mmCIF file of C-alpha atoms in Angstrom:
data_model
loop_
_atom_site.group_PDB
_atom_site.id
_atom_site.type_symbol
_atom_site.label_atom_id
_atom_site.label_comp_id
_atom_site.label_asym_id
_atom_site.label_seq_id
_atom_site.Cartn_x
_atom_site.Cartn_y
_atom_site.Cartn_z
ATOM 1 C CA MET F 146 -3.796 9.099 -14.711
ATOM 2 C CA SER F 147 -5.005 8.952 -11.239
ATOM 3 C CA GLY F 148 -3.834 6.230 -8.913
ATOM 4 C CA HIS F 149 -5.933 3.549 -7.157
ATOM 5 C CA LEU F 150 -6.851 3.666 -3.397
ATOM 6 C CA TYR F 151 -6.956 0.352 -1.631
ATOM 7 C CA ILE F 152 -8.531 -0.075 1.774
ATOM 8 C CA VAL F 153 -7.560 -3.220 3.698
ATOM 9 C CA THR F 154 -9.489 -3.956 6.854
ATOM 10 C CA ALA F 155 -9.453 -6.804 9.317
ATOM 11 C CA PRO F 156 -10.185 -7.564 13.016
ATOM 12 C CA SER F 157 -7.139 -7.597 15.192
ATOM 13 C CA GLY F 158 -5.211 -10.876 14.842
ATOM 14 C CA ALA F 159 -6.433 -11.708 11.301
ATOM 15 C CA GLY F 160 -2.990 -11.104 9.757
ATOM 16 C CA LYS F 161 -3.700 -7.761 8.109
ATOM 17 C CA THR F 162 -0.440 -6.056 8.994
ATOM 18 C CA THR F 163 1.693 -9.077 7.824
ATOM 19 C CA LEU F 164 -0.199 -9.337 4.610
ATOM 20 C CA VAL F 165 0.144 -5.568 3.823
ATOM 21 C CA ARG F 166 3.818 -5.755 4.598
ATOM 22 C CA LEU F 167 4.319 -8.601 2.226
ATOM 23 C CA LEU F 168 2.233 -6.988 -0.420
ATOM 24 C CA LEU F 169 4.308 -3.764 -0.341
ATOM 25 C CA GLN F 170 7.494 -5.909 -0.554
ATOM 26 C CA ASN F 171 6.100 -7.648 -3.710
ATOM 27 C CA ASP F 172 4.681 -4.569 -5.287
ATOM 28 C CA PRO F 173 6.717 -1.442 -4.551
ATOM 29 C CA ALA F 174 4.444 0.706 -6.863
ATOM 30 C CA ILE F 175 1.951 0.850 -3.896
ATOM 31 C CA GLY F 176 2.487 3.396 -1.155
ATOM 32 C CA LEU F 177 1.346 2.842 2.381
ATOM 33 C CA SER F 178 -0.469 5.679 4.036
ATOM 34 C CA VAL F 179 1.126 6.125 7.549
ATOM 35 C CA SER F 180 -1.563 6.991 10.023
ATOM 36 C CA HIS F 181 -1.363 9.326 12.992
ATOM 37 C CA THR F 182 -2.086 7.756 16.404
ATOM 38 C CA THR F 183 -2.177 8.676 20.034
ATOM 39 C CA ARG F 184 -1.236 5.183 21.251
ATOM 40 C CA ALA F 185 2.128 4.519 22.577
ATOM 41 C CA PRO F 186 4.784 2.963 20.278
ATOM 42 C CA ARG F 187 5.377 -0.754 20.593
ATOM 43 C CA THR F 188 8.856 -2.307 20.766
ATOM 44 C CA GLY F 189 10.562 -1.808 17.527
ATOM 45 C CA GLU F 190 8.075 0.805 16.005
ATOM 46 C CA GLU F 191 9.651 3.970 14.696
ATOM 47 C CA ASN F 192 7.943 7.317 14.329
ATOM 48 C CA GLY F 193 7.072 8.002 10.830
ATOM 49 C CA GLN F 194 7.201 4.349 9.754
ATOM 50 C CA ALA F 195 4.670 2.353 11.759
ATOM 51 C CA TYR F 196 2.693 5.419 12.741
ATOM 52 C CA HIS F 197 3.150 9.199 13.184
ATOM 53 C CA PHE F 198 2.936 9.102 16.946
ATOM 54 C CA THR F 199 1.490 12.126 18.667
ATOM 55 C CA ASP F 200 -0.552 13.133 21.710
ATOM 56 C CA VAL F 201 -4.296 13.747 22.181
ATOM 57 C CA ALA F 202 -4.037 17.528 22.170
ATOM 58 C CA ASP F 203 -2.111 17.613 18.819
ATOM 59 C CA PHE F 204 -4.380 15.010 17.233
ATOM 60 C CA LEU F 205 -7.640 16.914 18.137
ATOM 61 C CA ALA F 206 -6.012 20.086 16.869
ATOM 62 C CA ARG F 207 -5.491 18.390 13.584
ATOM 63 C CA VAL F 208 -9.061 17.274 13.517
ATOM 64 C CA ASP F 209 -10.148 20.839 14.007
ATOM 65 C CA ARG F 210 -8.009 21.873 11.045
ATOM 66 C CA GLY F 211 -9.629 19.269 8.778
ATOM 67 C CA GLU F 212 -6.354 17.531 8.129
ATOM 68 C CA PHE F 213 -7.602 13.962 8.356
ATOM 69 C CA LEU F 214 -9.433 12.042 5.646
ATOM 70 C CA GLU F 215 -10.800 9.830 8.446
ATOM 71 C CA TRP F 216 -10.238 9.433 12.111
ATOM 72 C CA ALA F 217 -11.615 7.298 14.910
ATOM 73 C CA GLU F 218 -11.151 6.247 18.420
ATOM 74 C CA VAL F 219 -10.188 2.575 18.817
ATOM 75 C CA HIS F 220 -9.559 0.716 21.990
ATOM 76 C CA GLY F 221 -9.129 4.085 23.712
ATOM 77 C CA ASN F 222 -6.721 5.618 21.234
ATOM 78 C CA TYR F 223 -7.155 7.945 18.309
ATOM 79 C CA TYR F 224 -6.220 7.050 14.724
ATOM 80 C CA GLY F 225 -6.218 9.298 11.698
ATOM 81 C CA THR F 226 -5.323 9.333 8.056
ATOM 82 C CA SER F 227 -3.834 12.370 6.201
ATOM 83 C CA ARG F 228 -6.148 13.588 3.459
ATOM 84 C CA THR F 229 -3.601 15.895 1.835
ATOM 85 C CA TRP F 230 -0.854 13.235 1.369
ATOM 86 C CA ILE F 231 -3.355 10.724 -0.227
ATOM 87 C CA GLU F 232 -4.735 13.355 -2.632
ATOM 88 C CA GLN F 233 -1.204 14.272 -3.695
ATOM 89 C CA GLN F 234 -0.221 10.658 -4.249
ATOM 90 C CA LEU F 235 -3.356 9.695 -6.193
ATOM 91 C CA ALA F 236 -3.084 12.814 -8.416
ATOM 92 C CA ALA F 237 0.415 11.852 -9.290
ATOM 93 C CA GLY F 238 -0.783 8.571 -10.557
ATOM 94 C CA ARG F 239 0.480 6.439 -7.516
ATOM 95 C CA ASP F 240 -1.398 3.626 -5.841
ATOM 96 C CA VAL F 241 -2.000 4.092 -2.153
ATOM 97 C CA LEU F 242 -3.015 1.533 0.467
ATOM 98 C CA LEU F 243 -4.922 2.355 3.660
ATOM 99 C CA GLU F 244 -4.741 -0.142 6.571
ATOM 100 C CA ILE F 245 -7.790 1.053 8.549
ATOM 101 C CA ASP F 246 -10.835 -0.316 10.426
ATOM 102 C CA TRP F 247 -14.393 -0.500 8.944
ATOM 103 C CA GLN F 248 -15.351 2.862 10.500
ATOM 104 C CA GLY F 249 -12.508 4.636 8.767
ATOM 105 C CA ALA F 250 -13.337 2.788 5.506
ATOM 106 C CA GLN F 251 -16.861 4.208 5.593
ATOM 107 C CA GLN F 252 -15.425 7.770 6.035
ATOM 108 C CA VAL F 253 -12.989 7.207 3.236
ATOM 109 C CA ARG F 254 -15.697 5.990 0.717
ATOM 110 C CA LYS F 255 -17.607 9.282 1.351
ATOM 111 C CA VAL F 256 -14.620 11.099 -0.348
ATOM 112 C CA PHE F 257 -13.220 8.354 -2.539
ATOM 113 C CA GLY F 258 -16.153 6.434 -3.809
ATOM 114 C CA ASP F 259 -14.119 4.275 -6.118
ATOM 115 C CA ALA F 260 -11.725 3.099 -3.362
ATOM 116 C CA ILE F 261 -11.214 -0.694 -3.539
ATOM 117 C CA GLY F 262 -12.143 -2.345 -0.241
ATOM 118 C CA VAL F 263 -10.622 -5.658 0.867
ATOM 119 C CA PHE F 264 -11.621 -7.391 4.101
ATOM 120 C CA ILE F 265 -9.453 -10.096 5.645
ATOM 121 C CA LEU F 266 -11.140 -12.747 7.719
ATOM 122 C CA PRO F 267 -9.562 -15.387 10.055
ATOM 123 C CA PRO F 268 -10.435 -18.999 9.287
ATOM 124 C CA SER F 269 -12.312 -19.268 12.655
ATOM 125 C CA MET F 270 -12.865 -17.538 15.982
ATOM 126 C CA GLU F 271 -10.732 -20.283 17.649
ATOM 127 C CA GLU F 272 -7.778 -19.550 15.330
ATOM 128 C CA LEU F 273 -8.212 -15.740 15.947
ATOM 129 C CA ALA F 274 -8.097 -16.295 19.716
ATOM 130 C CA ARG F 275 -5.015 -18.439 19.263
ATOM 131 C CA ARG F 276 -3.235 -15.830 17.262
ATOM 132 C CA LEU F 277 -3.994 -12.978 19.694
ATOM 133 C CA ALA F 278 -2.801 -15.106 22.676
ATOM 134 C CA GLY F 279 0.303 -15.992 20.636
ATOM 135 C CA ARG F 280 1.456 -12.345 20.523
ATOM 136 C CA GLY F 281 2.206 -12.434 24.212
ATOM 137 C CA THR F 282 1.569 -8.704 24.406
ATOM 138 C CA ASP F 283 -2.040 -8.615 25.777
ATOM 139 C CA SER F 284 -3.716 -9.680 28.951
ATOM 140 C CA GLU F 285 -6.574 -12.175 28.920
ATOM 141 C CA ASP F 286 -9.028 -9.312 29.522
ATOM 142 C CA VAL F 287 -7.581 -7.367 26.538
ATOM 143 C CA ILE F 288 -7.821 -10.528 24.285
ATOM 144 C CA ALA F 289 -11.464 -11.034 25.401
ATOM 145 C CA ARG F 290 -12.267 -7.472 24.411
ATOM 146 C CA ARG F 291 -10.565 -7.754 21.039
ATOM 147 C CA LEU F 292 -12.470 -11.071 20.352
ATOM 148 C CA ALA F 293 -15.758 -9.231 21.071
ATOM 149 C CA ALA F 294 -14.806 -6.277 18.916
ATOM 150 C CA ALA F 295 -13.682 -8.663 16.170
ATOM 151 C CA ARG F 296 -17.183 -10.140 15.930
ATOM 152 C CA ASP F 297 -18.689 -6.608 15.613
ATOM 153 C CA GLU F 298 -16.093 -5.668 13.054
ATOM 154 C CA MET F 299 -16.802 -8.790 10.928
ATOM 155 C CA ARG F 300 -20.448 -7.935 10.578
ATOM 156 C CA HIS F 301 -19.368 -5.202 8.179
ATOM 157 C CA VAL F 302 -17.733 -7.472 5.734
ATOM 158 C CA GLY F 303 -20.646 -6.971 3.254
ATOM 159 C CA GLU F 304 -19.370 -3.221 2.789
ATOM 160 C CA PHE F 305 -16.252 -4.370 1.007
ATOM 161 C CA ASP F 306 -15.568 -5.376 -2.555
ATOM 162 C CA TYR F 307 -13.226 -8.446 -1.865
ATOM 163 C CA VAL F 308 -12.859 -10.920 0.998
ATOM 164 C CA ILE F 309 -9.757 -12.816 1.728
ATOM 165 C CA ILE F 310 -9.756 -15.712 4.214
ATOM 166 C CA ASN F 311 -6.246 -15.863 5.895
ATOM 167 C CA ASN F 312 -5.930 -19.536 6.587
ATOM 168 C CA ASP F 313 -2.622 -19.939 4.779
ATOM 169 C CA LEU F 314 -0.394 -16.837 4.576
ATOM 170 C CA GLN F 315 1.007 -17.463 1.034
ATOM 171 C CA THR F 316 -2.428 -18.152 -0.410
ATOM 172 C CA ALA F 317 -3.905 -15.002 1.246
ATOM 173 C CA LEU F 318 -0.980 -12.964 -0.147
ATOM 174 C CA SER F 319 -1.570 -14.391 -3.632
ATOM 175 C CA ASP F 320 -5.215 -13.406 -3.399
ATOM 176 C CA LEU F 321 -4.290 -9.820 -2.257
ATOM 177 C CA LEU F 322 -1.757 -9.476 -5.139
ATOM 178 C CA ALA F 323 -4.517 -10.679 -7.508
ATOM 179 C CA VAL F 324 -6.960 -8.029 -6.456
ATOM 180 C CA VAL F 325 -4.327 -5.276 -7.161
ATOM 181 C CA ARG F 326 -3.450 -6.831 -10.522
ATOM 182 C CA ALA F 327 -7.024 -7.281 -11.517
ATOM 183 C CA THR F 328 -7.723 -3.647 -10.664
ATOM 184 C CA ARG F 329 -4.957 -2.440 -12.943
ATOM 185 C CA LEU F 330 -6.166 -4.645 -15.786
ATOM 186 C CA LYS F 331 -9.584 -3.158 -16.024
ATOM 187 C CA LEU F 332 -10.636 -1.819 -19.416
ATOM 188 C CA PRO F 333 -10.774 1.869 -18.568
ATOM 189 C CA VAL F 334 -7.366 1.691 -16.748
ATOM 190 C CA GLN F 335 -5.665 -0.083 -19.646
ATOM 191 C CA GLN F 336 -7.196 2.329 -22.164
ATOM 192 C CA GLU F 337 -5.871 5.342 -20.323
ATOM 193 C CA ARG F 338 -2.443 3.695 -19.563
ATOM 194 C CA HIS F 339 -1.902 2.437 -23.119
ATOM 195 C CA ALA F 340 -3.848 5.045 -25.198
ATOM 196 C CA SER F 341 -1.552 4.887 -28.109
ATOM 197 C CA LEU F 342 -1.736 1.071 -28.362
ATOM 198 C CA PHE F 343 -5.518 1.131 -28.297
ATOM 199 C CA ALA F 344 -5.578 3.900 -30.937
ATOM 200 C CA SER F 345 -3.334 1.875 -33.253
ATOM 201 C CA LEU F 346 -5.208 -1.401 -32.744
ATOM 202 C CA LEU F 347 -8.724 -0.338 -32.740
#
């Protein structure tokens, strides 16, 4: 049985990274796809866990070899997702989660048309600005650019299957877990996973 591919997308500051981390803690059956990036590591980030950190020359060489399922340039840095690793995981029946932007989501859907898309929204632009400023890692100019980019990103919410408004973290986490559970309870999935039971009952 093939695994499910989940795509989680959100503008910077909406809480995507925190929600994904909590989801993985609550559901260890989901594997997180670790992207390649050319951006510099932030404090506490380890290579191979947060990202596979690399340089521009190596990244573009991987692009030329067709190693990425999707890749994009975001805020001056390159990000890419390993196609081979995802295909191997799904073929083995494991669920995989991609934490990527809307551009990457579009590229992924061209290959995996049945991927489940989840878009996370902030409760307001004011709250989004407060969260970005609260990080204490970006200048006012960077925050302004991120807010402008967020408006553009949120216009693509209609391309996703589910929308979660992250006003309260625990509620948003429950919503995200509900999406995963509901996907696993669909009739075709249950029929395949419990074939002998269906054969004995029907």
